[in-house]
XYZ file of N, CA and C in Angstrom:
717
model
N 53.662 97.512 150.277
C 53.875 98.676 149.370
C 54.368 97.981 147.985
N 54.920 98.429 147.010
C 55.105 98.054 145.789
C 56.732 98.003 146.203
N 57.174 97.396 144.573
C 58.666 97.059 144.383
C 59.657 98.713 144.493
N 58.500 98.817 143.457
C 58.855 100.053 142.462
C 58.657 101.139 143.420
N 57.876 101.431 144.873
C 57.913 102.311 146.006
C 58.888 102.493 146.511
N 59.193 100.918 146.653
C 60.275 100.937 148.227
C 61.593 101.468 147.138
N 62.016 100.796 146.139
C 62.669 101.304 145.297
C 63.312 102.885 145.075
N 61.958 103.916 144.913
C 61.902 105.210 144.317
C 62.071 105.997 145.856
N 61.501 105.416 147.137
C 61.885 105.720 148.141
C 62.604 106.173 148.973
N 63.440 104.777 148.420
C 65.323 104.673 148.516
C 65.885 105.444 148.014
N 65.682 105.399 146.744
C 66.891 106.347 146.159
C 66.575 107.892 146.308
N 65.189 108.445 146.445
C 64.655 109.980 146.874
C 65.653 110.197 147.733
N 65.198 109.356 148.901
C 66.092 109.538 150.562
C 67.609 109.769 150.116
N 68.093 108.738 149.357
C 69.766 109.644 149.118
C 70.168 110.769 149.011
N 69.193 110.619 147.222
C 69.288 112.261 146.611
C 69.222 113.192 147.393
N 67.976 113.629 148.244
C 67.424 114.768 148.898
C 68.777 115.153 150.407
N 69.477 113.872 150.687
C 69.890 113.824 151.852
C 71.694 114.325 151.330
N 71.755 114.368 150.422
C 73.421 114.994 150.095
C 73.249 116.150 149.276
N 72.016 116.740 149.024
C 71.583 118.432 148.523
C 70.966 119.097 150.353
N 70.454 118.264 150.926
C 69.962 119.016 151.971
C 70.562 119.213 153.557
N 71.844 118.349 153.329
C 72.493 118.017 154.567
C 73.404 119.218 154.660
N 72.469 120.175 155.823
C 73.231 121.484 156.377
C 73.201 121.615 157.664
N 73.634 122.414 157.958
C 74.278 122.861 159.754
C 74.206 121.785 160.602
N 73.477 121.794 161.187
C 73.454 120.592 162.273
C 73.166 119.411 162.007
N 72.999 118.556 160.942
C 73.084 117.684 159.669
C 74.170 117.219 159.301
N 74.962 118.046 159.178
C 76.481 118.500 158.029
C 77.500 117.727 159.631
N 77.113 118.695 161.009
C 77.919 118.526 162.275
C 78.072 116.850 162.314
N 77.098 116.715 162.518
C 76.788 114.864 162.518
C 77.334 114.027 162.278
N 77.534 114.620 160.518
C 78.081 114.041 159.986
C 79.629 114.161 159.465
N 80.289 115.244 159.976
C 81.290 115.840 159.510
C 82.490 114.512 159.570
N 82.756 113.581 160.250
C 83.851 112.248 160.009
C 83.403 111.530 158.708
N 82.152 111.578 158.305
C 82.284 110.580 156.948
C 82.337 112.093 155.659
N 82.151 113.251 155.649
C 82.471 114.193 154.996
C 83.469 114.380 154.554
N 84.639 114.795 156.120
C 86.120 114.243 155.825
C 86.280 113.303 155.284
N 85.827 111.888 155.364
C 86.334 110.786 154.957
C 86.265 111.244 152.990
N 85.047 111.296 152.721
C 84.208 111.498 151.438
C 85.517 112.510 150.909
N 85.641 113.774 151.242
C 86.621 114.880 151.132
C 87.713 114.165 150.644
N 88.483 113.085 151.483
C 89.836 112.918 150.904
C 89.746 111.826 149.656
N 88.782 111.465 149.426
C 88.416 110.648 148.273
C 88.042 111.119 147.176
N 87.672 112.297 147.355
C 86.561 112.701 145.915
C 88.055 113.130 144.923
N 89.070 113.215 145.816
C 90.142 113.513 144.307
C 90.709 112.436 143.278
N 90.271 111.568 144.428
C 90.670 110.126 143.759
C 89.605 109.722 142.421
N 88.476 109.161 143.503
C 87.504 108.963 142.935
C 86.451 109.721 143.662
N 85.781 111.020 142.114
C 84.510 112.070 142.662
C 83.776 110.990 143.106
N 83.584 110.284 141.812
C 81.520 109.867 141.580
C 81.706 108.582 142.742
N 82.653 108.030 143.275
C 82.439 106.589 143.815
C 81.955 107.480 145.786
N 83.158 108.564 145.768
C 82.980 109.077 147.036
C 81.567 109.589 147.198
N 80.837 110.511 145.975
C 79.647 111.294 146.507
C 78.815 110.040 146.723
N 78.752 108.954 146.101
C 77.827 107.817 146.424
C 78.363 107.720 147.815
N 79.474 107.019 147.750
C 79.061 106.229 149.593
C 79.145 107.374 150.316
N 79.238 108.604 150.368
C 78.830 109.991 151.048
C 77.901 110.017 151.324
N 77.038 109.687 150.572
C 75.471 109.568 150.560
C 74.654 108.892 151.258
N 75.747 107.209 151.150
C 75.140 105.931 151.496
C 74.717 106.468 153.217
N 76.561 106.546 153.353
C 76.770 106.683 155.054
C 76.244 107.885 155.923
N 75.455 108.526 154.572
C 74.847 109.713 155.915
C 73.088 109.268 156.111
N 72.834 107.806 155.492
C 71.433 107.918 155.715
C 71.837 106.823 157.030
N 70.933 106.929 157.805
C 71.001 105.835 159.265
C 70.584 104.570 158.865
N 69.194 104.694 157.760
C 69.091 103.540 157.489
C 69.559 102.031 156.280
N 71.159 102.906 155.897
C 71.361 101.816 154.652
C 72.528 101.096 155.405
N 72.791 100.016 155.268
C 73.974 99.271 155.563
C 74.693 99.214 154.110
N 76.340 99.558 154.317
C 77.037 99.051 152.755
C 77.350 97.961 152.990
N 76.782 96.946 151.764
C 77.083 95.128 152.065
C 78.685 94.809 151.291
N 78.545 95.887 150.454
C 80.023 95.351 149.184
C 80.301 96.626 148.369
N 81.031 97.001 147.792
C 81.765 98.103 147.340
C 82.435 96.635 146.271
N 81.912 96.716 144.835
C 83.346 96.179 143.304
C 83.264 97.940 142.650
N 84.882 98.125 142.926
C 85.105 98.819 141.992
C 85.477 99.092 140.990
N 85.408 97.454 139.785
C 85.894 96.841 139.113
C 84.555 97.013 137.931
N 83.360 96.788 138.818
C 82.091 97.220 137.786
C 81.449 98.250 138.369
N 82.234 98.917 139.416
C 81.865 100.597 139.293
C 80.510 100.288 140.155
N 80.322 99.744 141.373
C 78.685 99.236 141.988
C 79.227 99.341 143.759
N 78.130 99.725 143.857
C 78.029 99.195 145.760
C 76.783 99.019 145.907
N 76.406 97.920 147.402
C 75.585 97.446 147.251
C 74.827 97.232 148.824
N 73.633 97.857 148.548
C 73.761 98.144 150.345
C 72.414 97.695 150.527
N 71.869 97.769 152.195
C 70.648 96.999 152.832
C 70.179 98.098 153.264
N 68.891 98.154 152.719
C 67.833 98.997 153.903
C 67.606 98.301 154.953
N 67.275 98.847 156.397
C 67.570 97.995 157.488
C 66.015 97.880 157.939
N 65.205 98.943 157.587
C 63.869 99.159 157.794
C 63.278 97.883 157.130
N 63.209 97.597 156.050
C 62.713 96.677 155.311
C 64.069 95.408 154.799
N 64.988 95.507 155.153
C 65.790 94.156 154.344
C 66.128 94.299 153.303
N 65.447 95.122 152.304
C 65.923 95.120 150.662
C 67.477 95.803 150.506
N 68.112 94.448 149.580
C 68.876 94.727 149.060
C 68.940 95.897 147.648
N 69.658 96.575 147.556
C 69.976 97.214 146.544
C 71.526 97.476 145.548
N 71.509 97.264 144.379
C 72.853 97.644 143.820
C 72.573 98.731 143.297
N 73.582 99.988 143.136
C 73.631 101.342 142.587
C 74.899 101.517 141.521
N 75.238 101.745 140.612
C 76.398 101.943 139.973
C 76.837 103.899 140.408
N 78.092 103.871 140.596
C 78.389 104.960 141.320
C 78.032 106.096 139.999
N 78.991 106.340 138.752
C 78.638 106.930 138.058
C 76.774 107.277 137.988
N 76.219 106.344 137.528
C 74.721 106.801 137.213
C 74.357 107.793 138.821
N 74.899 107.323 140.051
C 74.613 107.873 140.729
C 74.891 109.390 140.621
N 76.106 110.141 140.316
C 76.957 111.181 140.302
C 75.821 112.034 139.205
N 75.702 110.966 137.863
C 74.821 112.094 136.906
C 73.159 112.713 137.009
N 72.815 111.420 138.010
C 71.262 111.697 138.785
C 70.783 110.283 138.165
N 71.135 109.804 137.593
C 70.575 108.140 136.750
C 71.394 106.939 137.553
N 69.790 106.335 137.663
C 70.769 105.229 138.733
C 70.336 104.018 137.961
N 70.484 102.978 137.877
C 70.209 101.487 137.830
C 70.242 101.053 139.000
N 69.275 100.291 139.082
C 68.948 100.002 140.608
C 68.607 98.205 140.253
N 69.179 97.411 141.230
C 68.662 95.968 141.101
C 68.559 95.641 142.856
N 67.041 95.108 143.220
C 66.864 94.805 144.135
C 67.044 93.501 144.755
N 67.196 92.447 145.565
C 66.999 91.074 146.063
C 66.549 90.189 145.373
N 65.343 90.415 144.592
C 64.199 89.863 143.970
C 65.114 89.615 142.300
N 66.002 90.464 142.102
C 66.407 90.372 140.791
C 65.954 91.325 139.939
N 64.843 92.754 140.445
C 64.346 93.546 139.855
C 64.781 94.603 139.250
N 64.771 94.752 138.184
C 65.852 95.912 137.876
C 65.079 97.106 137.917
N 64.936 98.604 138.288
C 65.008 100.048 138.156
C 65.625 100.713 137.359
N 65.302 101.753 137.338
C 66.105 103.225 136.860
C 65.509 104.240 137.198
N 66.411 104.776 138.033
C 65.808 106.739 138.136
C 66.671 107.375 137.453
N 66.083 108.156 137.069
C 67.143 109.517 136.002
C 66.333 110.612 136.444
N 67.287 111.265 137.208
C 66.752 113.447 138.583
C 67.918 114.044 137.103
N 68.393 113.332 136.149
C 69.305 114.464 134.980
C 68.403 116.020 134.780
N 67.107 115.624 134.299
C 66.908 116.526 134.100
C 65.123 116.904 134.910
N 65.487 116.739 135.937
C 64.328 116.639 137.171
C 63.946 117.950 137.020
N 64.593 119.117 137.084
C 63.859 120.621 137.144
C 62.738 121.093 135.847
N 63.012 120.616 134.809
C 62.403 120.371 133.971
C 61.177 119.313 133.822
N 61.452 118.045 133.848
C 61.141 116.845 133.500
C 60.535 116.072 133.703
N 60.989 116.622 135.444
C 60.480 115.845 136.789
C 61.813 114.985 136.935
N 61.536 113.723 138.175
C 62.008 112.409 138.088
C 61.965 111.318 137.645
N 62.212 110.336 136.994
C 61.473 109.621 135.888
C 62.078 108.382 137.079
N 60.896 107.294 137.552
C 61.433 106.260 137.846
C 60.722 105.069 137.304
N 61.469 104.309 136.757
C 60.780 103.059 135.741
C 60.741 101.550 136.237
N 60.053 100.790 136.006
C 60.457 99.214 136.855
C 59.127 98.230 136.297
N 59.468 96.879 136.806
C 58.807 96.025 136.403
C 57.213 96.765 136.475
N 56.825 97.501 137.544
C 55.401 98.357 138.046
C 54.956 99.379 137.230
N 55.984 99.945 136.447
C 55.524 100.936 135.245
C 56.490 101.711 134.923
N 55.927 102.985 135.046
C 57.242 104.567 134.812
C 56.489 105.546 136.335
N 56.877 105.635 137.179
C 56.054 107.324 137.223
C 57.259 108.469 137.229
N 56.567 109.774 136.909
C 57.133 110.754 136.614
C 56.754 111.765 137.864
N 57.435 112.580 138.717
C 57.204 113.446 139.649
C 58.039 114.236 139.873
N 57.920 115.556 140.327
C 58.526 116.970 140.324
C 58.084 117.864 138.955
N 59.114 118.747 138.411
C 59.586 119.380 137.137
C 58.433 119.976 137.083
N 58.398 120.881 135.670
C 57.582 121.241 135.293
C 55.921 121.257 135.420
N 54.857 121.577 135.290
C 53.659 121.490 135.281
C 52.967 120.237 134.349
N 53.900 120.853 132.876
C 53.731 119.851 131.873
C 54.403 118.746 131.658
N 55.473 118.391 132.658
C 55.984 117.166 132.682
C 54.981 115.855 133.185
N 53.674 116.528 134.112
C 53.059 115.182 135.224
C 51.729 116.415 135.034
N 51.727 116.267 133.884
C 50.020 116.592 133.084
C 49.249 115.598 132.946
N 47.976 115.290 133.489
C 47.125 114.045 133.419
C 46.844 114.062 132.409
N 46.234 112.612 131.815
C 45.634 112.527 130.673
C 44.878 113.659 130.296
N 44.109 113.269 128.901
C 43.021 114.225 128.153
C 41.837 113.560 129.212
N 41.601 112.678 129.312
C 40.613 112.527 130.026
C 40.225 112.898 131.288
N 41.081 113.452 131.946
C 40.832 113.831 133.240
C 40.067 115.839 133.311
N 38.976 115.954 133.527
C 38.796 117.146 133.725
C 39.000 117.959 134.015
N 39.446 118.963 133.409
C 40.259 121.016 134.019
C 39.849 121.430 133.835
N 39.121 122.669 135.135
C 38.149 123.254 134.969
C 39.111 124.680 133.763
N 37.971 125.237 132.984
C 38.247 126.558 132.024
C 39.373 127.509 132.949
N 40.839 127.472 132.188
C 41.358 128.296 133.036
C 42.013 128.195 133.925
N 42.073 126.615 133.960
C 43.053 125.660 135.523
C 44.655 125.730 135.056
N 45.427 126.449 135.512
C 47.008 126.834 135.675
C 47.388 125.727 136.645
N 48.062 124.350 136.086
C 48.404 123.604 136.597
C 50.257 124.116 137.413
N 50.207 123.850 138.163
C 51.394 123.861 139.357
C 52.257 123.096 138.954
N 53.700 123.167 139.592
C 54.604 121.612 140.064
C 53.720 121.116 141.055
N 54.622 119.847 141.043
C 54.273 119.392 142.445
C 53.629 118.156 141.716
N 52.533 118.056 140.784
C 52.135 116.768 140.423
C 52.785 115.308 139.964
N 52.636 114.238 139.864
C 53.350 112.811 139.653
C 51.928 112.294 138.754
N 52.765 111.278 137.812
C 51.944 110.146 136.829
C 52.512 108.649 137.147
N 51.930 108.021 137.017
C 52.000 107.134 137.017
C 51.441 106.009 136.114
N 52.291 105.590 134.982
C 52.378 104.375 133.641
C 52.203 103.243 133.792
N 51.297 102.451 134.168
C 51.358 100.655 134.301
C 51.738 100.055 132.959
N 52.774 98.989 133.031
C 52.362 98.262 132.049
C 51.302 97.241 131.471
N 49.835 97.759 132.352
C 48.778 97.633 131.054
C 48.135 98.346 130.700
N 48.644 99.180 130.669
C 47.606 100.593 130.270
C 47.326 101.104 130.839
N 46.696 100.970 132.810
C 46.519 101.432 133.520
C 47.379 102.603 133.906
N 47.070 103.959 134.321
C 47.169 105.282 134.820
C 47.074 105.530 136.124
N 47.087 106.799 136.885
C 46.931 107.204 138.208
C 47.755 108.191 138.562
N 47.230 109.010 139.311
C 48.427 110.755 139.625
C 47.833 111.641 140.380
N 48.591 112.896 140.437
C 48.131 113.889 141.150
C 48.112 115.186 140.387
N 47.131 116.034 140.231
C 47.314 117.037 139.287
C 47.121 118.346 140.619
N 47.878 119.579 140.482
C 47.201 120.837 141.322
C 47.077 121.783 140.618
N 46.181 123.045 141.027
C 46.187 124.281 139.558
C 45.825 124.739 140.633
N 45.227 126.595 139.838
C 45.091 127.221 140.959
C 44.348 127.966 139.425
N 43.235 128.880 139.888
C 42.308 129.714 138.902
C 41.348 130.391 139.871
N 41.608 131.725 138.951
C 40.729 132.957 139.641
C 39.306 132.895 139.231
N 38.934 132.033 140.089
C 36.910 132.220 140.279
C 36.423 131.621 141.535
N 35.997 132.023 142.013
C 35.184 131.787 143.643
C 34.913 129.716 143.363
N 34.938 129.303 144.522
C 35.146 128.223 145.073
C 34.211 127.334 144.605
N 32.600 128.162 144.870
C 31.772 127.393 144.803
C 31.484 127.432 143.423
N 31.835 128.223 142.810
C 31.693 128.119 141.481
C 32.291 126.725 140.431
N 33.511 126.505 141.097
C 34.552 125.700 140.074
C 33.637 124.330 141.143
N 33.285 124.406 142.530
C 32.542 123.106 142.719
C 31.739 122.785 141.718
N 30.442 123.601 142.091
C 29.163 123.819 140.735
C 29.593 123.043 139.488
N 31.037 123.512 138.938
C 30.605 123.383 137.753
C 31.706 121.942 137.867
N 32.197 121.316 138.450
C 32.474 120.033 138.587
C 31.442 118.812 138.755
N 31.202 118.777 139.890
C 29.734 118.264 140.159
C 29.041 118.040 138.997
N 28.392 118.956 138.292
C 27.481 119.299 137.105
C 28.144 118.260 135.768
N 29.164 118.729 136.036
C 30.315 118.068 134.650
C 30.370 116.675 134.726
N 30.727 116.870 135.722
C 31.360 115.146 135.733
C 30.108 113.809 136.048
N 28.842 114.504 136.333
C 27.482 113.750 136.691
C 27.396 113.659 135.125
N 27.255 114.630 134.195
C 27.041 114.881 132.784
C 27.705 113.800 132.052
N 28.717 113.626 132.304
C 29.757 112.598 131.763
C 29.674 110.950 132.456
N 28.320 110.425 133.488
C 28.272 109.338 133.519
C 28.633 108.849 134.875
N 29.232 109.662 135.494
C 30.642 109.380 136.764
C 29.137 109.466 138.027
N 29.375 108.779 139.206
C 28.497 108.435 140.308
C 29.455 109.122 140.839
N 28.488 110.019 141.553
C 29.596 111.583 142.405
C 28.836 112.124 144.253
N 30.044 111.782 144.832
C 29.610 111.779 145.762
C 30.194 113.313 146.480
N 29.494 114.063 146.937
C 30.487 115.666 147.258
C 29.679 116.170 148.400
N 30.293 117.458 148.792
C 30.188 117.750 149.769
C 30.823 119.349 149.957
N 30.135 120.972 150.432
C 30.841 122.211 150.124
C 30.163 122.643 151.680
N 31.139 123.195 152.015
C 31.422 124.287 152.925
C 30.942 125.557 152.807
N 30.070 126.405 152.915
C 30.012 127.436 152.609
C 31.197 128.406 153.703
N 31.147 127.892 154.817
C 32.024 129.030 156.002
C 33.371 129.063 155.576
N 34.097 127.668 155.238
C 34.830 127.643 154.986
C 35.761 128.011 153.223
N 34.859 128.051 152.315
C 34.383 127.935 151.197
C 35.431 126.679 150.022
N 35.000 125.794 150.642
C 36.248 124.058 150.139
C 34.786 122.855 150.256
N 35.113 122.179 149.502
C 34.047 120.994 149.088
C 35.224 119.696 148.827
N 35.030 119.244 148.254
C 35.260 117.358 148.014
C 34.490 116.832 147.098
N 34.398 115.812 146.187
C 34.594 115.383 145.204
C 34.692 114.186 144.997
N 34.012 113.034 144.946
C 34.512 111.632 144.686
C 33.513 111.376 143.553
N 34.127 110.932 142.761
C 33.269 110.148 141.572
C 33.843 108.961 140.633
N 33.131 108.364 140.444
C 33.430 107.217 139.893
C 32.477 106.513 138.402
N 33.106 105.310 137.418
C 32.384 105.478 136.852
C 32.948 104.158 135.934
N 32.488 103.117 134.915
C 32.858 102.330 134.319
C 33.277 100.820 135.824
N 31.800 100.751 136.408
C 32.029 100.084 137.427
C 33.309 100.591 138.443
N 33.550 101.628 138.620
C 34.892 101.640 139.453
C 36.167 101.715 138.986
N 36.183 101.337 137.629
C 37.703 101.339 136.845
C 37.652 102.626 136.204
N 37.058 103.854 136.801
C 37.530 105.227 136.566
C 37.577 106.119 137.981
N 38.399 106.660 138.085
C 38.040 107.278 139.640
C 38.441 108.837 139.702
N 38.259 109.440 140.612
C 38.551 110.932 140.444
C 38.428 111.279 141.930
N 39.024 112.157 141.900
C 38.722 113.149 143.434
C 39.298 114.022 143.559
N 38.078 114.927 143.902
C 38.710 116.388 144.029
C 38.816 117.070 145.243
N 39.730 117.988 145.819
C 39.613 118.463 147.090
C 40.034 120.400 146.533
N 38.920 120.569 146.478
C 38.894 122.144 145.700
C 38.581 123.360 147.402
N 40.070 124.542 147.446
C 39.916 125.118 148.273
C 40.075 126.523 148.071
N 40.201 127.570 148.455
C 40.295 128.641 148.651
C 41.806 129.413 149.002
N 42.178 130.077 148.228
C 43.909 130.342 149.126
C 43.815 131.315 149.931
N 45.140 131.755 150.174
C 45.129 133.434 151.280
C 45.297 134.212 149.976
N 44.988 134.276 148.211
C 45.605 134.894 147.502
C 43.855 135.040 146.933
N 42.728 134.690 147.123
C 41.823 134.263 146.870
C 41.316 133.585 145.729
N 42.627 133.157 144.893
C 42.280 132.365 143.934
C 42.003 130.809 144.616
N 41.244 129.715 143.584
C 41.087 128.612 143.798
C 41.725 127.676 143.495
N 42.098 126.861 144.683
C 42.895 125.601 144.207
C 42.281 124.708 144.300
N 42.618 123.551 142.936
C 41.993 122.061 142.991
C 42.981 121.052 142.735
N 43.140 119.992 144.202
C 43.729 119.254 144.009
C 42.832 117.672 143.438
N 43.458 117.414 142.261
C 43.302 115.797 141.636
C 43.596 114.687 141.348
N 43.206 114.077 142.287
C 43.725 112.504 141.768
C 42.900 111.748 141.208
N 43.315 110.984 140.198
C 43.031 110.014 139.226
C 43.481 108.971 138.983
N 42.445 107.904 138.831
C 42.883 106.463 137.997
C 41.944 105.829 137.396
N 42.551 105.149 136.600
C 42.189 104.519 135.217
C 42.877 103.195 135.064
N 42.223 101.955 135.403
C 42.179 100.433 135.083
C 42.857 100.129 133.232
N 43.217 99.596 133.242
C 43.185 99.033 131.986
C 41.961 98.676 131.486
N 41.822 99.198 130.236
C 40.285 98.727 129.375
C 40.771 97.193 128.259
């Protein structure tokens, strides 16, 4: 797993924990919550950051620096050490430096509309937000009328390569969508491997070209509302 993935997963875990900590989880961590509550009046940014860290069993806090407004912690599962700013965490923006000196930024301040943006030496990842935030590049073929949904992701690498996931729905029979993609991709010079089940009204397509530098994967299925869902993964190496 790349450093970017490690940093992204770690930060996402912390953010999700503080928002999803309800019911039994809150009861389990009541001592930490009470401790943080006492600190919120004095230093709300630090209190929120420390609460999220202490509620993650995989985290060991190594050091706090109130002058620099930072906390350093270690992920027990990987041994990776990370430093984050109190204020950045509170605002949904974080600068993270791991034990290798690599720096990453996580910006979730506009996550609802523009997605969460993670930047680092490996490139930039956008995940979540509305469909436009993670829309695939223009070269990725979309079925006519396909309405992209939330939940996609897109990674842009420094060398110009790109990869990602797009999900959409369309009011057309799954067999028709499958046949369209199969024909269209072959006409564009892709080598296509595909299969379709009439019984389940679902199919899969794998397509490659440019000696494997461009790869597409499609899963086509029929939803309970009768519409066809297309889950499309794409990858293009730097040219």
